[in-house]
Coordinates of C-alpha atoms in Angstrom, one line a residue:
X28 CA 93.2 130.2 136.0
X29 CA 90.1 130.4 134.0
X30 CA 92.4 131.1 130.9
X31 CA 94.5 128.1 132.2
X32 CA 90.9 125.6 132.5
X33 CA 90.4 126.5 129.0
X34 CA 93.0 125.6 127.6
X35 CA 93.1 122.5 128.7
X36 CA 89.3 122.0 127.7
X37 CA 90.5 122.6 124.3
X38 CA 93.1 120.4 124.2
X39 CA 90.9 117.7 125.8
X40 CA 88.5 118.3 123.3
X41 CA 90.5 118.6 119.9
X42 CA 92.4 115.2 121.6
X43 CA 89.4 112.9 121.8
X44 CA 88.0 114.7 118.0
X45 CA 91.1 113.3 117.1
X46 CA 91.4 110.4 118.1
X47 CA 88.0 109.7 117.4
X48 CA 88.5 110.7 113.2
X49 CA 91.2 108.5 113.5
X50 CA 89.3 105.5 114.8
X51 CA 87.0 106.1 112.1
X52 CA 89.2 105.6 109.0
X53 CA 88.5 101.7 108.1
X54 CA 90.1 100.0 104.9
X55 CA 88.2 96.9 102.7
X56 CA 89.6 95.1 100.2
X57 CA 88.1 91.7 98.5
X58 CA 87.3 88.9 100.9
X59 CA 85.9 85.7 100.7
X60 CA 84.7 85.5 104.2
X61 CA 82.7 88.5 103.5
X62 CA 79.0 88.2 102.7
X63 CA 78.2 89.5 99.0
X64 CA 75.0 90.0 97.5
X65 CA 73.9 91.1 94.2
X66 CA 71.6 93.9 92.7
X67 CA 70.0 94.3 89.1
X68 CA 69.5 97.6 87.5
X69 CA 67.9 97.0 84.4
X70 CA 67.6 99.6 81.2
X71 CA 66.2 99.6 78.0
X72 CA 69.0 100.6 75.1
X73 CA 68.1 104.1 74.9
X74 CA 69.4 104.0 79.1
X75 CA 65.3 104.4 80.1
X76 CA 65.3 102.6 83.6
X77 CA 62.8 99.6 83.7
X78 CA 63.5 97.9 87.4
X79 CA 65.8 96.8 90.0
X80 CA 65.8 94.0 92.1
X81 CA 68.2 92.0 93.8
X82 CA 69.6 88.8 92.3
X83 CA 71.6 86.0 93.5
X84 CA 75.2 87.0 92.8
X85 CA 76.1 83.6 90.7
X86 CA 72.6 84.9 88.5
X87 CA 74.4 88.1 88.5
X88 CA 77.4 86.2 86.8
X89 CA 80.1 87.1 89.5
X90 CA 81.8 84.9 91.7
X91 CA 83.7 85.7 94.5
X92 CA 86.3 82.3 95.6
X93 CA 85.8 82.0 99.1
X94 CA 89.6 80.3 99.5
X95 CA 91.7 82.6 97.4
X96 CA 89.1 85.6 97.8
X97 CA 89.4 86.5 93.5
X98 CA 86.3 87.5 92.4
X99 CA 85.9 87.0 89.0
X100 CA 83.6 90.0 87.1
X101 CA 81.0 88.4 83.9
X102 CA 78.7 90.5 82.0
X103 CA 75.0 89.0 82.5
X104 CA 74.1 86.4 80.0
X105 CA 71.5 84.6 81.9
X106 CA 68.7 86.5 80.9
X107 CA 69.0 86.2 77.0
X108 CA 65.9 84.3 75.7
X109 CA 65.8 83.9 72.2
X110 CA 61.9 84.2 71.9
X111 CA 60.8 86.8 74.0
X112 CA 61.5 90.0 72.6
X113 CA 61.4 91.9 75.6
X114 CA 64.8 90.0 76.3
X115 CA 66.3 89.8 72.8
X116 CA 66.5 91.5 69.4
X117 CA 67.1 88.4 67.3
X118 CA 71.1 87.1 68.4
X119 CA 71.4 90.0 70.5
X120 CA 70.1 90.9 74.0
X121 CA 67.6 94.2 74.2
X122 CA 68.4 95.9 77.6
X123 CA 71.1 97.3 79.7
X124 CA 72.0 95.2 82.6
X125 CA 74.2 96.5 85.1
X126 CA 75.2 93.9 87.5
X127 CA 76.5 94.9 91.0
X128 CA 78.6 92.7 93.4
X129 CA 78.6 93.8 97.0
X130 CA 79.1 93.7 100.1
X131 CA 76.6 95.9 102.4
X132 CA 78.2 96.3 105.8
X133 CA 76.3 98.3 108.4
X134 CA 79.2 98.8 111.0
X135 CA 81.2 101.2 108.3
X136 CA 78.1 104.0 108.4
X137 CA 79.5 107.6 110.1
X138 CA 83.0 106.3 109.0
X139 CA 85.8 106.7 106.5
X140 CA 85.9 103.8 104.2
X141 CA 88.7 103.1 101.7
X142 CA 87.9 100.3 99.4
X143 CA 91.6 98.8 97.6
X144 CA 91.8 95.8 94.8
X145 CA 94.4 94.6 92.2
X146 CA 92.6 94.1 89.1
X147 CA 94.7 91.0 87.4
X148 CA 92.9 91.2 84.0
X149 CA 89.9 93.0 81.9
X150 CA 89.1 91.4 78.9
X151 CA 85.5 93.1 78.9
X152 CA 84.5 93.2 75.1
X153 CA 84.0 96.8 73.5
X154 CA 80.7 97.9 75.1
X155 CA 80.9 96.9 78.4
X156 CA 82.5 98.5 81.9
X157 CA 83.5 97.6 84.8
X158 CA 83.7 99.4 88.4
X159 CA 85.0 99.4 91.9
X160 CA 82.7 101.6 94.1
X161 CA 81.2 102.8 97.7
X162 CA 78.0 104.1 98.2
X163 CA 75.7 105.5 100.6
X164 CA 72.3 104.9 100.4
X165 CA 69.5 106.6 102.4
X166 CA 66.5 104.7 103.8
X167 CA 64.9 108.4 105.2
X168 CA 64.7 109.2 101.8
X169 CA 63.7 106.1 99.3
X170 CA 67.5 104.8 99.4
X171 CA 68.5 107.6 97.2
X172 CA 72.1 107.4 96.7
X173 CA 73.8 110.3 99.0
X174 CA 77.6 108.8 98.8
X175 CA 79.0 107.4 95.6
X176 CA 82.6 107.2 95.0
X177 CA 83.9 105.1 91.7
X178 CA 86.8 103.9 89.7
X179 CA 87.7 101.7 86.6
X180 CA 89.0 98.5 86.6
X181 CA 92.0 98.8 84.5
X182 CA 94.0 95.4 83.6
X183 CA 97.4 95.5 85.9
X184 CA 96.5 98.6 88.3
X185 CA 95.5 98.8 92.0
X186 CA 92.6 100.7 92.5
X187 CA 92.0 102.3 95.7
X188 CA 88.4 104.8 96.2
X189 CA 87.5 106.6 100.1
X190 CA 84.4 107.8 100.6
X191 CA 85.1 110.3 103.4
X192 CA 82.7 110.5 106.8
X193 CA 80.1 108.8 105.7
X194 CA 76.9 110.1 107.4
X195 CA 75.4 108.3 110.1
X196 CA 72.1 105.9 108.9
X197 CA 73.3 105.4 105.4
X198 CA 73.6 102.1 104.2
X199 CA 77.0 101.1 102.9
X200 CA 78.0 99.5 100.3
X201 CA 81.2 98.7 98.5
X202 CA 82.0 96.2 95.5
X203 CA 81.4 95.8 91.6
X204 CA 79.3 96.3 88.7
X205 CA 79.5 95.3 85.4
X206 CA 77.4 97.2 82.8
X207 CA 76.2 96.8 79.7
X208 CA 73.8 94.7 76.6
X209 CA 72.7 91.2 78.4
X210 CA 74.9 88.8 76.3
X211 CA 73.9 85.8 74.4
X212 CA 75.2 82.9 76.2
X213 CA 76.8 81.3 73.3
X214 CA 78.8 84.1 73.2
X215 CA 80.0 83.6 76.6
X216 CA 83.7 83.4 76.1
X217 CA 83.7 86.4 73.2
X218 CA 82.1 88.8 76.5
X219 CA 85.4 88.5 78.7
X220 CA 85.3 89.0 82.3
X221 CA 87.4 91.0 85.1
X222 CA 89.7 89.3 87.8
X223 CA 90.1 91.5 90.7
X224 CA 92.2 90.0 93.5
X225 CA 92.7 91.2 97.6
X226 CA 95.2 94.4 97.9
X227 CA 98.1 93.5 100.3
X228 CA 97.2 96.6 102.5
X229 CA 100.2 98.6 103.5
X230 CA 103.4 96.4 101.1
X231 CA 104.8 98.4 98.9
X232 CA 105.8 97.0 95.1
X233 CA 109.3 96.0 93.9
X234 CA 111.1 98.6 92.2
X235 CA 111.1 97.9 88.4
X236 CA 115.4 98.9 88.5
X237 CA 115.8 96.3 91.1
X238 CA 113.8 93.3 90.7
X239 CA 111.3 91.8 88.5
X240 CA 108.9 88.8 89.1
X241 CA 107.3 87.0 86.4
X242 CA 104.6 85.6 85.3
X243 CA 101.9 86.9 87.4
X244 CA 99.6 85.5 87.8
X245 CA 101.1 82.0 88.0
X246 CA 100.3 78.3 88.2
X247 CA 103.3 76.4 89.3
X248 CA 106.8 78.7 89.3
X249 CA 107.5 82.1 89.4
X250 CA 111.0 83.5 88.3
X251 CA 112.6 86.6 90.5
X252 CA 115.5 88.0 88.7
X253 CA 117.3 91.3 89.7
X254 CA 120.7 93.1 88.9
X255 CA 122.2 92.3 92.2
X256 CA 122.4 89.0 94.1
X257 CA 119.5 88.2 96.0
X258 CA 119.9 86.9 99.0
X259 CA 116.7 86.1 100.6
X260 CA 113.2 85.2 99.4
X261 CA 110.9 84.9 101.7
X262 CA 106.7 83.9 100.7
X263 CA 103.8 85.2 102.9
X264 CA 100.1 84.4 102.6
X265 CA 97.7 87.4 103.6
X266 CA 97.2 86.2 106.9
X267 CA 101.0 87.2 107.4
X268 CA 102.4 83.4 107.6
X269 CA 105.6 82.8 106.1
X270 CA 104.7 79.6 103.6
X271 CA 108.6 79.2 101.8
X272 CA 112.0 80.5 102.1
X273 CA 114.8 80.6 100.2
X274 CA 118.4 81.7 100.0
X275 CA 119.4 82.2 96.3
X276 CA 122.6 83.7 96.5
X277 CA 122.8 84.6 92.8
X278 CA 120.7 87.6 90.7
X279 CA 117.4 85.2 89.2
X280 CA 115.8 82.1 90.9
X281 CA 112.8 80.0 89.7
X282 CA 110.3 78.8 92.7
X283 CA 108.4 75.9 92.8
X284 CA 104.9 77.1 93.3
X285 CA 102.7 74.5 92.6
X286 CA 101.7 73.4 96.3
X287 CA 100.4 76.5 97.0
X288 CA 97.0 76.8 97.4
X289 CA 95.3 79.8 94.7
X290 CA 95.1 83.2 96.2
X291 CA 97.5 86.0 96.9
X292 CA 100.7 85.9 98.2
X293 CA 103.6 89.1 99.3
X294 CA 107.4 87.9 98.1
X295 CA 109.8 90.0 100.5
X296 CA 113.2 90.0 98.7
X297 CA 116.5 91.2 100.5
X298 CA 119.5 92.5 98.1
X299 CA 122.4 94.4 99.4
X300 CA 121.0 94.4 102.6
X301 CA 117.4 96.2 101.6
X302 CA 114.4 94.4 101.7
X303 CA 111.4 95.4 99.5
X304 CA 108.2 93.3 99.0
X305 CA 105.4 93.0 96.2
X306 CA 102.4 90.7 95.5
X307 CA 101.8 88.2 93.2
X308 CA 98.4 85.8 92.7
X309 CA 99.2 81.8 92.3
X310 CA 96.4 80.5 90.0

């Protein structure tokens, strides 16, 4: 019997460890409900640290559009000042700014936290990068950084970074930086920026034999062409609502877009009776 009460003890037990490490797995992706703030680390050009401080995010140069939920990466050009030298060196900035976008969310501490993004474009000029990340930082012990889990953003690719367990009383933070000289605002457009938009969580992507979907991003249409008839189209926003429908009966169809509002949208396609689904961004 005792054998018997045991066993079931351990069952019990390993069930609700379980289920509890299950409950604990959270995934973020980029929102424009969410509250972001931004954070200044600033360096001289041999990579000496001088201060950090936090900064509104539109002084960081980022903004996050709270309708379509792109957030839209800058290198900091607002502190460039011509005459003080501390600033500049003549047309060019004189420190390393690294600019981080974030959102610091204190319900995701003692838990697994994916963090997932499509990054639409990086057109960063040579010099600068760009990150996705989470971190944990410790108040017990001057907010040193115990958790940090990173990844590039790379023009056309999904990035997706966990941080696993994340220790109870660390505060958590997951979102962007962009790092590098602090540009010279007439050289605004020459410094590029990143577009990162929301990851569909859980769609998988057309397969590249069977269907393609072009351009994307796009403003007002969006062509689907395959190598077999397509016979349904069918557009979702991310809140899961179906917004257009279509029944194209031949292998390539060109969609009016242009009432949608900007943001991301999943196209589910059926052909030969499979259905497959992939994102695309209207502008």
């Amino acid at each position: 019997m005792k054998k018997k009460l045991l066993s079931i003890g351990l069952f019990v037990f390993c069930f609700v460890a379980m289920n509890q490490q299950l409950s604990a797995q959270v995934t973020v992706t980029v929102s424009g409900s969410a509250t972001w703030v931004g954070y200044a680390n600033v360096f001289d050009t041999s990579n000496n640290y001088q201060f950090g401080s936090s900064w509104a995010v539109a002084d960081i140069k980022s903004t996050i559009d709270p309708a379509s939920s792109i957030a839209t990466l800058s290198p900091n050009f607002n502190t460039y000042n011509a005459s003080d030298p501390y600033w500049s060196n003549g047309a060019l900035g004189n420190k390393i700014f690294e600019g981080n976008t974030f959102v610091e969310d204190p319900a995701l501490d003692g838990q697994t936290v994916t963090f997932k993004g499509n990054v639409t474009s990086n057109t960063l000029a040579s010099g600068y990068t760009a990150i996705a990340f989470i971190k944990g930082l410790n108040p017990a012990t001057g907010y040193s950084t115990d958790v940090s889990v990173t990844a590039p953003l790379v023009t056309g690719q999904q990035f997706s970074i966990t941080a696993n367990a994340i220790p109870a009383g660390l505060i958590v933070q997951y979102g962007f930086s962009v790092t590098g000289l602090n540009g010279n605002p007439a050289n605004e457009a020459a410094l590029g920026n990143v577009v990162v938009v929301p990851a569909a969580l859980s769609v998988a992507q057309f397969e590249n034999s069977q269907i393609s979907m072009y351009p994307n991003p796009a403003l007002n249409s969006l062509t689907i062409s395959a190598k077999n008839n397509i016979e349904k189209l069918s557009v979702y926003n991310l809140l899961g609502q179906k917004v257009m429908g279509q029944y194209p009966n031949a292998d390539a169809i060109t969609l009016d877009i242009s009432q949608l509002e900007s943001g991301v949208y999943v196209m589910e396609s059926t052909i030969d009776g499979k259905t497959a689904t992939a994102r695309f961004l209207k502008k």
